[in-house]
CSV table of C-alpha atoms in Angstrom, one decimal:
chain,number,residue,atom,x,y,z
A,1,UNK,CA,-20.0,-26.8,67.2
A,2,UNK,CA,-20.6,-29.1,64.1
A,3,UNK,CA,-23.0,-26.3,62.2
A,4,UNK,CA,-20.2,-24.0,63.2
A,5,UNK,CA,-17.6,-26.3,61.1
A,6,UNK,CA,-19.5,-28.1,58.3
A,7,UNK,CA,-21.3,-24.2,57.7
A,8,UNK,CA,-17.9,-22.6,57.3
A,9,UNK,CA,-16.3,-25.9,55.9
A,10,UNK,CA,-18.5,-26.9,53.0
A,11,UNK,CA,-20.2,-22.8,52.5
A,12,UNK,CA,-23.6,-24.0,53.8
A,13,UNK,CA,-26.3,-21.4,54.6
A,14,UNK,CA,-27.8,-22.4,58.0
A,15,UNK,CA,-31.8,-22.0,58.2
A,16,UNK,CA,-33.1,-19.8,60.4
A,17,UNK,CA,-35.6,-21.9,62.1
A,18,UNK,CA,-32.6,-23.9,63.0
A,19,UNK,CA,-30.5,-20.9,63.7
A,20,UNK,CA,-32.9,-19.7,66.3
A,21,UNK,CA,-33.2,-23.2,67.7
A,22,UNK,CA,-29.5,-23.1,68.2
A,23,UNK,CA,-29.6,-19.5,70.0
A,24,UNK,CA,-32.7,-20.5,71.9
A,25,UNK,CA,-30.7,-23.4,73.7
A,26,UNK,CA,-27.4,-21.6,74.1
A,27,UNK,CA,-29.5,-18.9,75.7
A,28,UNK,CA,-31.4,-20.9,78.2
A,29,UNK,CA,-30.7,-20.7,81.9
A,30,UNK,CA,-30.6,-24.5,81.6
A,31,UNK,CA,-27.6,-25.8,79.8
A,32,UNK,CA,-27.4,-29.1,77.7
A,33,UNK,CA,-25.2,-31.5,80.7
A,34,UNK,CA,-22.6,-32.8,78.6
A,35,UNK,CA,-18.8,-33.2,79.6
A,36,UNK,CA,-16.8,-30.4,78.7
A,37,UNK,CA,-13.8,-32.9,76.8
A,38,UNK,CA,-16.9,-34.0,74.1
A,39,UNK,CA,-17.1,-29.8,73.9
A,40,UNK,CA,-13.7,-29.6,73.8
A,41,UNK,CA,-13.2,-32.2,70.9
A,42,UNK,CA,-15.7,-30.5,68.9
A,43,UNK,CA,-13.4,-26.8,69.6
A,44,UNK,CA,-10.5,-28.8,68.8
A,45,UNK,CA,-11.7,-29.6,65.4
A,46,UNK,CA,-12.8,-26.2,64.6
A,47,UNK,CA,-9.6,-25.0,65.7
A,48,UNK,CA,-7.9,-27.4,63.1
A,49,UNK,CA,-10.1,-25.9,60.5
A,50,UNK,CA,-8.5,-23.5,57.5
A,51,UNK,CA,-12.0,-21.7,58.2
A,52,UNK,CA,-11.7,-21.5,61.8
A,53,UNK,CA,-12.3,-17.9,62.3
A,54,UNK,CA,-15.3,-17.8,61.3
A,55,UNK,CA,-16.5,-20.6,63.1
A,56,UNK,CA,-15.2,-18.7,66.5
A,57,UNK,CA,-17.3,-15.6,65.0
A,58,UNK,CA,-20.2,-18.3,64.7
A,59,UNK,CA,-19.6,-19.6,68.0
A,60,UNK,CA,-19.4,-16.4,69.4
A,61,UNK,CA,-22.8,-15.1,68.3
A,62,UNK,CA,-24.1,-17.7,69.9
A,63,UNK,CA,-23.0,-18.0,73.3
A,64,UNK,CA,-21.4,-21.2,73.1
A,65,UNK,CA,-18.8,-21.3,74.8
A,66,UNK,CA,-21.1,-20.8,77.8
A,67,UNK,CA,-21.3,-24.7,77.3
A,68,UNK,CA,-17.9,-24.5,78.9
A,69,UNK,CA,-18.7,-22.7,82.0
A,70,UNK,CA,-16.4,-19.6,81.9
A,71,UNK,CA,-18.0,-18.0,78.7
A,72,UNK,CA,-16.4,-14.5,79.8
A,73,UNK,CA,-13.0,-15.2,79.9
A,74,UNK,CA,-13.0,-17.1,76.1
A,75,UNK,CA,-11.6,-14.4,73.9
A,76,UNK,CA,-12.3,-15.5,70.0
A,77,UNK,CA,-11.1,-11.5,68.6
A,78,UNK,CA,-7.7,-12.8,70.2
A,79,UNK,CA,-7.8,-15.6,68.3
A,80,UNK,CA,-8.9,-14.5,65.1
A,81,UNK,CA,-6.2,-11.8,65.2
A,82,UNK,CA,-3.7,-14.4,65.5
A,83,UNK,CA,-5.1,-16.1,62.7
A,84,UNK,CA,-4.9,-12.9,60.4
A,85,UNK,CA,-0.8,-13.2,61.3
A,86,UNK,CA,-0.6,-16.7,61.0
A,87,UNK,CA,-1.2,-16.8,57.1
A,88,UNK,CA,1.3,-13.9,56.8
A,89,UNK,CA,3.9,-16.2,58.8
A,90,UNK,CA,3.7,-20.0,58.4
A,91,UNK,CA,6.4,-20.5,55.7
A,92,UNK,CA,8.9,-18.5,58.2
A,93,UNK,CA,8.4,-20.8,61.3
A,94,UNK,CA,8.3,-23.9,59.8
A,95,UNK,CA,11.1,-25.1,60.9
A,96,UNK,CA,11.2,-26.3,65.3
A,97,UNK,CA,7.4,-26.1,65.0
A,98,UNK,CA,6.1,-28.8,63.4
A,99,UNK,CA,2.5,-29.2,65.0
A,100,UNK,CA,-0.8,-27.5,64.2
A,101,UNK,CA,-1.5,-24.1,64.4
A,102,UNK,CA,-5.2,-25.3,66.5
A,103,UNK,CA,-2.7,-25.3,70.0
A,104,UNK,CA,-1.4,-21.4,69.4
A,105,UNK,CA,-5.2,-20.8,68.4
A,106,UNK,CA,-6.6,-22.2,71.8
A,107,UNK,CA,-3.8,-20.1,73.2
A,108,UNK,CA,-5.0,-16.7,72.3
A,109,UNK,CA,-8.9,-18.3,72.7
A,110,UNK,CA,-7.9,-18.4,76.5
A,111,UNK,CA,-5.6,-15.8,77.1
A,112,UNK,CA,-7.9,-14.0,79.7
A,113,UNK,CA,-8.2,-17.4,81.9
A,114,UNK,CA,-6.7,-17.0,85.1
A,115,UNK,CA,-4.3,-19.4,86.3
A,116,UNK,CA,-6.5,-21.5,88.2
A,117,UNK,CA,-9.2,-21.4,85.6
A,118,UNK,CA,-6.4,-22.5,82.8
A,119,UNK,CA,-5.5,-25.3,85.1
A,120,UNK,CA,-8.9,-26.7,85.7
A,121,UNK,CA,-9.7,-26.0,81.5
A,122,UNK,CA,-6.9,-28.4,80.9
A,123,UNK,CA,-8.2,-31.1,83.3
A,124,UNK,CA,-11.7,-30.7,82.2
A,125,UNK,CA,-11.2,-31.1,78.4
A,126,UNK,CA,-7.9,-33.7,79.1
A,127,UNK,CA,-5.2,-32.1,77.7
A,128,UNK,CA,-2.0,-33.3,77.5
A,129,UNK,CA,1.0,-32.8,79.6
A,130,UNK,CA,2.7,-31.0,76.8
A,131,UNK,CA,-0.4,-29.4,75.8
A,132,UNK,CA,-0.7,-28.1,79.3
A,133,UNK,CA,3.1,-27.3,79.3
A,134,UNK,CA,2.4,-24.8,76.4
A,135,UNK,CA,-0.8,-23.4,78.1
A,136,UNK,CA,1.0,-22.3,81.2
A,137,UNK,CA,4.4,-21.3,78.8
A,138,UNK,CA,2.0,-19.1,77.3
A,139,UNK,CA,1.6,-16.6,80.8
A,140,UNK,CA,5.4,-16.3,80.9
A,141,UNK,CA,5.3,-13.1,77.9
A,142,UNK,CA,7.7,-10.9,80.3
A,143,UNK,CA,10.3,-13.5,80.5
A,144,UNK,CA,10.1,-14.2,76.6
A,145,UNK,CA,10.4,-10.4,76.5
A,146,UNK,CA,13.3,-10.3,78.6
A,147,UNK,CA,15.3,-13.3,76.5
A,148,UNK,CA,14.5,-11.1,73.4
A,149,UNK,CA,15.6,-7.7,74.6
A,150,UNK,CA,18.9,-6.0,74.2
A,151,UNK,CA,21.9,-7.4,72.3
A,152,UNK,CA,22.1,-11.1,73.3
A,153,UNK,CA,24.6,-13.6,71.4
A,154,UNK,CA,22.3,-16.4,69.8
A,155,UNK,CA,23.3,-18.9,71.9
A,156,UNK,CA,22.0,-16.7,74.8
A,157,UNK,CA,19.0,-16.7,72.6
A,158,UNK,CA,19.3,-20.2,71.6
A,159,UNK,CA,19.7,-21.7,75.7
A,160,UNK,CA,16.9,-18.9,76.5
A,161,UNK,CA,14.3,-20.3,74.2
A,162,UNK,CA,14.5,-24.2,74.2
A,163,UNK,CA,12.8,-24.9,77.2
A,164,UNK,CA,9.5,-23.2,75.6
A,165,UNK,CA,7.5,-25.4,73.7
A,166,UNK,CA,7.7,-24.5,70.3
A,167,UNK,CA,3.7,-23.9,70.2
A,168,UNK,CA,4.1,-21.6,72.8
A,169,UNK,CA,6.8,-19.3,71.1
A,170,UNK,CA,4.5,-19.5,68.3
A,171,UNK,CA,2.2,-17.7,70.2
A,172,UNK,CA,3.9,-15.2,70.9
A,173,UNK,CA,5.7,-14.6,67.8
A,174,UNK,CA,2.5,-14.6,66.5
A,175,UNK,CA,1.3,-11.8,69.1
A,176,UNK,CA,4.5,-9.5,68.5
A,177,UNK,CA,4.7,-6.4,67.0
A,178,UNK,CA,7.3,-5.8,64.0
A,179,UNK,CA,10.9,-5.4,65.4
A,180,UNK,CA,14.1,-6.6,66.6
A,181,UNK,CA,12.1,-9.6,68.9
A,182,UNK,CA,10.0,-10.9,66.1
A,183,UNK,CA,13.6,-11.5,63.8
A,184,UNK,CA,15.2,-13.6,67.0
A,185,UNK,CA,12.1,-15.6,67.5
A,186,UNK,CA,11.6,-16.0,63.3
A,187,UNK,CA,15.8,-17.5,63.8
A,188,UNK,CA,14.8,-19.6,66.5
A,189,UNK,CA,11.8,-20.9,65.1
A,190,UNK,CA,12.9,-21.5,61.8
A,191,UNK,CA,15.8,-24.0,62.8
A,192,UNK,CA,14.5,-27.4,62.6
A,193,UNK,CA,16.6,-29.3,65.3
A,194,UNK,CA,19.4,-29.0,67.5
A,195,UNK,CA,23.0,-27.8,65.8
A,196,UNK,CA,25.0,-31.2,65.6
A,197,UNK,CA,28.4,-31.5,67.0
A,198,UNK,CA,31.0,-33.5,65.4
A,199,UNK,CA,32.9,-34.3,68.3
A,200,UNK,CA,31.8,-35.6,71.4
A,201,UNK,CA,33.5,-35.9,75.1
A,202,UNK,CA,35.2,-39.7,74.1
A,203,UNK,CA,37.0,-37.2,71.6
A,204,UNK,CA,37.5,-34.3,74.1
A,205,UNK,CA,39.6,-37.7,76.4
A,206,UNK,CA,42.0,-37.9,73.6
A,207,UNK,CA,42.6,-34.8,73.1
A,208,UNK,CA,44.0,-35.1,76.5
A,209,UNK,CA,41.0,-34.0,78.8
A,210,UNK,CA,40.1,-36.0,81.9
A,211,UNK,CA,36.7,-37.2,82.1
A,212,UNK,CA,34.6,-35.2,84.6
A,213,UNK,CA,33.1,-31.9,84.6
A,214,UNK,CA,35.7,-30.2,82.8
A,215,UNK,CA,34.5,-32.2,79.3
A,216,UNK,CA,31.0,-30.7,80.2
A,217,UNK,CA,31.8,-27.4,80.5
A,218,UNK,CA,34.4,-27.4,77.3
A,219,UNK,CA,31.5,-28.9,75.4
A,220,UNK,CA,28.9,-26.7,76.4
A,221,UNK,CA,31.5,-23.9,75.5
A,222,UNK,CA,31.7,-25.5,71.8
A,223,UNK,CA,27.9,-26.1,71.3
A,224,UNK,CA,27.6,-22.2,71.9
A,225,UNK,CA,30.8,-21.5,69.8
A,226,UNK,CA,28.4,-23.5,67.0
A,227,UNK,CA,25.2,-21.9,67.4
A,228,UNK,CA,27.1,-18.2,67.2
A,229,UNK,CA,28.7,-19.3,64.0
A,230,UNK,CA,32.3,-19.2,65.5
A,231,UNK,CA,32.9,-22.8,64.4
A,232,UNK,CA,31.3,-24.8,61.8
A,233,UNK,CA,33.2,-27.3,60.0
A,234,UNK,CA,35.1,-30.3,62.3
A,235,UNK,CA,38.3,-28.7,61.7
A,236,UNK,CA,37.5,-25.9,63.7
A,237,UNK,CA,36.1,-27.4,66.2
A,238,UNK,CA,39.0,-29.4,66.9
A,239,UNK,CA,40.9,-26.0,67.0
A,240,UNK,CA,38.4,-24.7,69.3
A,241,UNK,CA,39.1,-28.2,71.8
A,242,UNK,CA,43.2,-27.5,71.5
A,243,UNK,CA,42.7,-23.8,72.3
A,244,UNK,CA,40.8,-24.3,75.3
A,245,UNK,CA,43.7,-27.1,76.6
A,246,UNK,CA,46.3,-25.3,76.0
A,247,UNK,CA,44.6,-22.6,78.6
A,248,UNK,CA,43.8,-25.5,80.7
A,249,UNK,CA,47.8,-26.5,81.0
């Protein structure tokens, strides 16, 4: 994994004594007995690389992800395709994902894992919970599909998506072809936080609401109201709360 990263990294030539030493061992029907997380670590680095495609193409010639025990289902094409998009597409979804592309990468890397394989990779190589989160977000395509298809107000859009960890939707933004889907999850993706209300529920009291569900609902109502663009400044938020008790008299 390190001649994979340091070749690509630093434009080293590898010798081909030592390239056929590699292949030899890779090739055996004995494999090195190391735990898969000091593998992993070595992937994850690669993964972090600017050069990281071709160090997939190098690890592919050589059979190493054998080294993790379910060499057939690793997919690096998948990967490197997602990498070709990624270059195209990192200004737009800079916003809600802040993290490193390596997590989206190791998404298409095991997109033919089945379930239980993908849960037993994550335990193996000690991913993290949100790490594990994303892996198993990353199955869920038809229901991203589904949030994306049809005319949907953006706060349909907006509730729809922020469950998904934002390497996830990544992913699949990354994966999508051209259309109406790829502009709602560039939207999405490119906000940086949660819209901020001015007013809160203490404000909703003296407005004349009684504390309890109703104050919930009535905000919920206005958070959408912001996200759609229907209110943005305090004033009209505050016409928004007076609306909605006047129809609660």
């Amino acid at each position: 994994f390190r001649r994979a990263r340091f070749e690509r990294r630093l434009g080293f030539r590898i010798e081909s004594k030592t390239l056929g030493q590699s292949k030899a061992v890779l090739a055996g029907a004995s494999l090195p007995q190391t735990h898969p997380f000091r593998y992993f670590r070595e992937l994850k680095k690669i993964l972090q690389e600017e050069t990281a495609a071709a160090s997939l193409r190098r690890l592919k010639q050589w059979s190493a992800f054998r080294l993790f025990g379910e060499a057939q289902d690793f997919d690096p094409e998948a990967a490197i395709r997602l990498d070709k998009k990624w270059e195209t597409s990192r200004l737009a979804l800079a916003g809600r994902f802040t993290g490193e592309i390596w997590l989206p990468r190791l998404l298409a890397l095991t997109a033919r894992f089945s379930l239980p394989v993908l849960e037993k990779f994550g335990r193996d190589v000690h991913l993290t919970k949100a790490e594990m989160l994303a892996m198993r977000q990353s199955r869920q395509g038809p229901e991203i599909a589904r949030l994306l298809s049809g005319q949907r107000k953006k706060s349909e859009i907006y509730r729809g998506l922020i469950r998904f960890s934002p390497a996830a939707l990544v992913y699949f933004r990354l994966r999508a072809a051209a259309g109406d889907a790829v502009k709602k999850l560039n939207w999405f993706l490119a906000k940086p936080g949660t819209p901020a209300l001015k007013l809160n529920g203490a404000d909703l009291q003296k407005y004349g609401f009684a504390a309890g569900k109703e104050i919930g609902r009535v905000m919920d109502d206005l958070f959408d109201a912001k996200i759609d663009g229907i209110v943005k400044t305090v004033a009209e938020e505050q016409a928004f709360v007076r609306e909605r008790l006047k129809r609660a008299i």
